[in-house]
XYZ file of C-alpha atoms in Angstrom:
350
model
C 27.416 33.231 34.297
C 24.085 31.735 34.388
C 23.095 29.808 36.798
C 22.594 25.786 37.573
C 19.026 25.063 37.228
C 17.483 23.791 40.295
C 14.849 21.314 40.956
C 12.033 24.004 41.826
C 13.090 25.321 38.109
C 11.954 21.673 36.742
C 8.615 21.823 39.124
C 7.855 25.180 37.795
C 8.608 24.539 33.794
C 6.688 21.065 34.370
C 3.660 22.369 36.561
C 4.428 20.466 39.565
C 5.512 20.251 42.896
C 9.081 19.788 43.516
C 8.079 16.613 45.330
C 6.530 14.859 42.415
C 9.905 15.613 40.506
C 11.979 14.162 43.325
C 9.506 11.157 42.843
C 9.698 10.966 39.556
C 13.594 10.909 39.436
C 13.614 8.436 42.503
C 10.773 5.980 42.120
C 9.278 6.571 38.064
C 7.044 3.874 38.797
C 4.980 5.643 41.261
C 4.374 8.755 38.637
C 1.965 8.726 36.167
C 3.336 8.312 32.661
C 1.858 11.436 31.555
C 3.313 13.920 34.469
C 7.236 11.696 34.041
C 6.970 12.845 30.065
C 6.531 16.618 31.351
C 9.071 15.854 33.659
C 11.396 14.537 31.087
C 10.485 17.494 28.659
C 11.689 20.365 31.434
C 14.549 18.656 31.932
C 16.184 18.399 28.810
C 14.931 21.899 28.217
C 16.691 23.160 31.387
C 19.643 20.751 31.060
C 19.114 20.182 34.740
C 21.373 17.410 36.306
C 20.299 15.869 39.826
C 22.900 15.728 42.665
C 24.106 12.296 42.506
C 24.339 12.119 46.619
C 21.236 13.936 46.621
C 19.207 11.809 44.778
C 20.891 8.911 46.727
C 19.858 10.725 49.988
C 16.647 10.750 48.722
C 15.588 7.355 47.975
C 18.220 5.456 50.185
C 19.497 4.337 46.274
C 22.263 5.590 44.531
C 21.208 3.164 41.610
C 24.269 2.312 40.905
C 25.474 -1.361 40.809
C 29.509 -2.777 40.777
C 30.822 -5.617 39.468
C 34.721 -6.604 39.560
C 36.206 -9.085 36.843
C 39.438 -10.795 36.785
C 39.871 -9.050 33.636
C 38.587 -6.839 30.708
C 41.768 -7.882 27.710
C 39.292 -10.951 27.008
C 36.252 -10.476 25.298
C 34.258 -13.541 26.818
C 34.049 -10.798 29.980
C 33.403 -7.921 27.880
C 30.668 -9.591 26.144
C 28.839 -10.396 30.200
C 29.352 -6.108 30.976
C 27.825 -5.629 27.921
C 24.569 -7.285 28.448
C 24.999 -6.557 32.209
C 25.303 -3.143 31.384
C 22.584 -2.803 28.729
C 20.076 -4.162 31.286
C 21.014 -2.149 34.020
C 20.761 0.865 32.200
C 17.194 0.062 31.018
C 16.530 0.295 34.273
C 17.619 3.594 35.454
C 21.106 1.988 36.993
C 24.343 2.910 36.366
C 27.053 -0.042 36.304
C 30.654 0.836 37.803
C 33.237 -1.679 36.426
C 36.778 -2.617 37.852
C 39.277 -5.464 36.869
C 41.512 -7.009 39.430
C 44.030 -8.969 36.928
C 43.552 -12.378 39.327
C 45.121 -10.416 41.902
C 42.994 -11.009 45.275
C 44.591 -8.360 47.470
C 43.881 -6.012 44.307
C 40.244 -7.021 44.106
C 39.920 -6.463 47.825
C 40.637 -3.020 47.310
C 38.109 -2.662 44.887
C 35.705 -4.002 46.842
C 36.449 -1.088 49.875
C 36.893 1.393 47.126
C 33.253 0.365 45.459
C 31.959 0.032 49.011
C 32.699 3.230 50.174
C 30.737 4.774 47.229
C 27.199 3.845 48.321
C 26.385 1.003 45.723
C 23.594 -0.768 45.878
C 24.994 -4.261 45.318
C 27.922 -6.031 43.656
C 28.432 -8.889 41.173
C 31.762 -10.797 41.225
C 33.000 -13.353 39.316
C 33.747 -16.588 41.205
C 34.228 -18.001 44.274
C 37.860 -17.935 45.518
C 38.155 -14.681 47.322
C 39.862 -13.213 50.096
C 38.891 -13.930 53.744
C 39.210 -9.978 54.493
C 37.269 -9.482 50.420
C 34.294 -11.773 52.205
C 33.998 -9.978 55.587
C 33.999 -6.243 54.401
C 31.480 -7.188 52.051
C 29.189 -9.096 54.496
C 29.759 -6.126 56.683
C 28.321 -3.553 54.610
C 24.995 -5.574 53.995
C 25.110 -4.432 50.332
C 23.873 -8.035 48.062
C 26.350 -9.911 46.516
C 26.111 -12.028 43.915
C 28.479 -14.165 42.402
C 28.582 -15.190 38.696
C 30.422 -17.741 36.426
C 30.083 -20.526 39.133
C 27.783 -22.410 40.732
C 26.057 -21.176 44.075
C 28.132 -21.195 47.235
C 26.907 -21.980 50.488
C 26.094 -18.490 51.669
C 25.265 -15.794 48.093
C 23.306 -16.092 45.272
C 25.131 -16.816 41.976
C 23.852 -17.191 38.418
C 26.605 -19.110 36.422
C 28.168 -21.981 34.884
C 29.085 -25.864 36.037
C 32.737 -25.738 35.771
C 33.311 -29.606 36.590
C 31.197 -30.039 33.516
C 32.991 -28.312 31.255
C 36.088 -30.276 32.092
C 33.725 -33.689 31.970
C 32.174 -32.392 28.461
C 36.214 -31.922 27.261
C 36.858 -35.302 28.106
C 33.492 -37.612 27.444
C 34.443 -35.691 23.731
C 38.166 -36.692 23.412
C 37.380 -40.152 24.941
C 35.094 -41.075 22.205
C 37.099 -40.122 19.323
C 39.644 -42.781 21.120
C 41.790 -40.638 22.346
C 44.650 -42.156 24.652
C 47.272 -39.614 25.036
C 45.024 -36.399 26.641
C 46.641 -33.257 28.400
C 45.424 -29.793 29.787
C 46.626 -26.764 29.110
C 44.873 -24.402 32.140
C 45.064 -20.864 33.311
C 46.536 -20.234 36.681
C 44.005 -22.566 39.245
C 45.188 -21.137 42.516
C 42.933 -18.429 43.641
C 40.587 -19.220 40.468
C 38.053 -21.771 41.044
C 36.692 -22.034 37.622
C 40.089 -22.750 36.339
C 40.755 -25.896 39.071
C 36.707 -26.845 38.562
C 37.554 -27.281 34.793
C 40.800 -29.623 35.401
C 39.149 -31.367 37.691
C 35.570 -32.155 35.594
C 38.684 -33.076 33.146
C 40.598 -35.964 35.707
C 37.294 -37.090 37.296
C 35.935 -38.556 33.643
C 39.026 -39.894 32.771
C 39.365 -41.736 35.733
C 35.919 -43.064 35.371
C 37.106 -44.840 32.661
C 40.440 -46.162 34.625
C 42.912 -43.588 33.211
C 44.667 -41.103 35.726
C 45.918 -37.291 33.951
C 49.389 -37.313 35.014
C 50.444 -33.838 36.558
C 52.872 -33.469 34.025
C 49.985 -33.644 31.185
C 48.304 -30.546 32.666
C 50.279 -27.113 32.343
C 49.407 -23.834 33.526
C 50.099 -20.668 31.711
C 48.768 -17.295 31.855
C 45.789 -16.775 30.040
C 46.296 -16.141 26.511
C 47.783 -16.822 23.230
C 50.887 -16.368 24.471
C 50.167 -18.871 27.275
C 48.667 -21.457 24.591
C 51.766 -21.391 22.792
C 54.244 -21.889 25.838
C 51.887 -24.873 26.815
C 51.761 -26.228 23.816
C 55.605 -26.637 23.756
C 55.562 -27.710 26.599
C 53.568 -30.714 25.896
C 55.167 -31.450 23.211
C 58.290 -32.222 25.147
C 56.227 -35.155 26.769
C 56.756 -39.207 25.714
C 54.640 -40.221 24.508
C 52.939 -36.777 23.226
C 49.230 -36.104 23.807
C 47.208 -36.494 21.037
C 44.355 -34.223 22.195
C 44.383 -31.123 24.469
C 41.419 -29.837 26.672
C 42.788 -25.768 27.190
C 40.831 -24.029 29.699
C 39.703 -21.272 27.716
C 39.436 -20.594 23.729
C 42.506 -17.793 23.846
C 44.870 -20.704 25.378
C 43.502 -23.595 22.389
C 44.099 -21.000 19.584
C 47.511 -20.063 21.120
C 48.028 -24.142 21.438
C 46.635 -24.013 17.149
C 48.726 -21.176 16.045
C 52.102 -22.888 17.708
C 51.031 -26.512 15.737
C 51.234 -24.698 13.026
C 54.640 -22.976 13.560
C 56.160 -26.826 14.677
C 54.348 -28.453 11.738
C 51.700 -30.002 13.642
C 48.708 -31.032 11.711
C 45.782 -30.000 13.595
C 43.204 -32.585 14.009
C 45.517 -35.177 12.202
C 48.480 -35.375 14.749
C 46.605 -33.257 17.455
C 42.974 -32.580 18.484
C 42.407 -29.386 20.312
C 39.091 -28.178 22.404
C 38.849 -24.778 24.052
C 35.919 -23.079 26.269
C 33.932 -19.772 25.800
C 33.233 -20.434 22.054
C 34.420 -16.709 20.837
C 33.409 -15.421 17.392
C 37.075 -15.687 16.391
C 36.915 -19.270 17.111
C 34.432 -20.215 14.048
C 36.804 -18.036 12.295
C 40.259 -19.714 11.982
C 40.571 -22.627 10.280
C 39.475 -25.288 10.248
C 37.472 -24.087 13.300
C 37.476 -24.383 16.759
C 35.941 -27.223 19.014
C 34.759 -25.669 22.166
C 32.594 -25.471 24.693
C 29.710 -22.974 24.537
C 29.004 -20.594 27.720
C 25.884 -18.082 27.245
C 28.119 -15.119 28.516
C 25.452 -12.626 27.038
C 22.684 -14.413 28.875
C 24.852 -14.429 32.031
C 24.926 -10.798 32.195
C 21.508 -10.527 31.410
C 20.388 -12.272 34.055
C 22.638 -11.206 36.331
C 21.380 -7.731 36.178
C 17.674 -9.070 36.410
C 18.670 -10.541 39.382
C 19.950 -8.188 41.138
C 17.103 -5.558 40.083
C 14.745 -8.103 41.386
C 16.690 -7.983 44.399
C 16.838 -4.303 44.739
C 13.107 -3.932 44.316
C 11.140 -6.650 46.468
C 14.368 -7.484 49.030
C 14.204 -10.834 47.840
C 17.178 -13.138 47.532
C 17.493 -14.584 43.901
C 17.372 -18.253 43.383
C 20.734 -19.599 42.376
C 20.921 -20.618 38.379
C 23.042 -22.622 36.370
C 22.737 -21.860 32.555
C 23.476 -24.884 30.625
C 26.564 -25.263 28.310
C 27.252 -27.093 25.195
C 29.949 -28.650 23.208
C 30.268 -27.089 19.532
C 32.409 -29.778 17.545
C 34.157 -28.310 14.833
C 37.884 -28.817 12.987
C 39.918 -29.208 15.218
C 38.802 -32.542 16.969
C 38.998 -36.145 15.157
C 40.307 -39.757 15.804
C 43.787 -39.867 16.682
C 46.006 -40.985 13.652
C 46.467 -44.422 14.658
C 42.487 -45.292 14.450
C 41.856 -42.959 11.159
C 44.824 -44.736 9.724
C 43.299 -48.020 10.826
C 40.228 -46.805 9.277
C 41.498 -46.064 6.059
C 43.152 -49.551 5.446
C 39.980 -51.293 6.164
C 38.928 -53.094 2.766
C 35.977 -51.838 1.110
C 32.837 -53.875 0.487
C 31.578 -52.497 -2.680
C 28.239 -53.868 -3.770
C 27.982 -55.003 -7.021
């Protein structure tokens, strides 16, 4: 059986110490371009693999970075890894992934898990976490940074104003005249983006004297299948809403494809806006009005951040990435005012 190649085998096929390869495979940045190509070259030809706790014991890195989502069936989170991913990698970093499924006492056993693997920091999403989730974590020293929220009092975080998004919803609705409004939301407890959204949602509407009762706002699992429970739901309500704010774009086209099955007219009889602004969503007619969120970006910069982090021992500054509403099909006047705008006379020049 032949044997594993070693590290002197790379320093010998490359012409160099064993100490420049270490140095090369640890910190490429202090080797000169020319000597980490003959480098590269030995070791493909020796298909030699570095000790993973080695090289970690070497540079006090294990370049290797963990993030924990609340889920990974929804591609507005697999769209963040990706770019997360992408731009780690450039970099010589490895990204570990886990999903908790908006359990906390499952993502706090991620976080020991990850922990006690030697990362070198972790990205979560959000700020509702456990007590125990928080203390482990400030206990190891490893950074943390959080993402799709706004900065909390203590970490970093590179993400999104969730009161806005709610307030964009509503300033929208309001304006096509809108009386009747409802919400159909993921689960808020334990998800702060979720409860940010609703809120964003009552606090416009009660700038303009109207108060969201609680039966207007239903919470369902995220999902189609949760869009279409909600939307029934609703629909049991005197009088019915006439336009929904959903928390995210699964839960609107859920809300879309159940009009259709009660013979709904979507926008006639019911305006719908979602939040995420998937590629499906452009898609299905006649097109879904949503909320845009840079979730490529956001991964993107969350990685830059953190490799900035790694690198000078800097904290990040905090960013918010600005959203934008994406009007489409499925929002117009309620029927009352296009109805009242049809019968207006015409004034036809002669």
């Amino acid at each position: 059986m032949a044997t594993r190649p070693r590290i002197v085998d790379v320093a010998a096929r490359a012409g160099v110490s064993t100490a420049t390869v270490s140095r090369a495979l640890s910190n490429p940045d202090l080797v000169h371009p020319e000597t980490q190509q003959r480098i590269r070259s030995a070791i493909a030809e020796l298909g030699y693999v570095m000790d993973g706790s080695a090289r970690a014991l070497a540079s006090g890195r294990a370049r290797t970075v963990a993030a924990i989502v609340p889920t990974l069936d929804n591609a507005i989170f697999a769209r963040a890894v990706q770019s997360l991913q992408t731009t780690l990698s450039n970099s010589g970093y490895q990204l570990l992934i886990a999903a908790h499924e908006y359990n906390l006492s499952a993502e706090h056993e991620l976080v020991r898990a990850l922990l006690e693997r030697s990362i070198d920091a972790l990205i979560l999403v959000g700020a509702d976490h456990a007590p125990q989730t928080w203390e482990v974590i400030r206990g190891s020293r490893v950074p943390l940074l959080i993402t799709w929220a706004r900065s909390s009092e203590h970490e970093p975080s590179i993400g999104f104003d969730n009161h806005e998004i709610g307030r964009l919803a509503a300033r929208h609705l309001l304006s096509l005249g809108h009386q009747h409004l409802a919400v159909v939301s993921g689960y808020c407890r334990h998800n702060d983006r979720a409860r940010h959204r609703v809120e964003g949602f009552r606090e416009v509407l009660a700038e303009h004297g109207r108060r969201l009762a609680d039966a207007n706002v239903v919470e369902q699992p995220f999902g189609f299948e949760g869009g279409r429970a909600g939307l029934q739901l609703l629909m049991q309500l005197r009088p019915r809403p006439t336009a929904i704010f959903c928390g995210n774009d699964m839960l609107a086209l859920g809300c879309l494809f159940e009009a259709q099955s009660m013979g709904i007219r979507v926008p006639e009889a019911l305006s719908l806006v979602g939040c995420d602004n998937l590629p499906v969503s452009s898609q299905i007619p006649p097109g879904l009005t949503t909320i845009l969120l840079p979730t490529y970006e956001l991964g993107q910069r969350a990685a830059e951040a953190v490799l900035h982090w790694l690198a000078t021992r800097e904290v990040p500054p905090s960013q918010c990435l600005p959203i934008e509403i994406v009007v489409r099909g499925t929002s117009a006047p309620p029927a009352d005012i296009q109805k009242e705008e049809t019968s207006r006379p015409q004034h036809v020049s002669a």
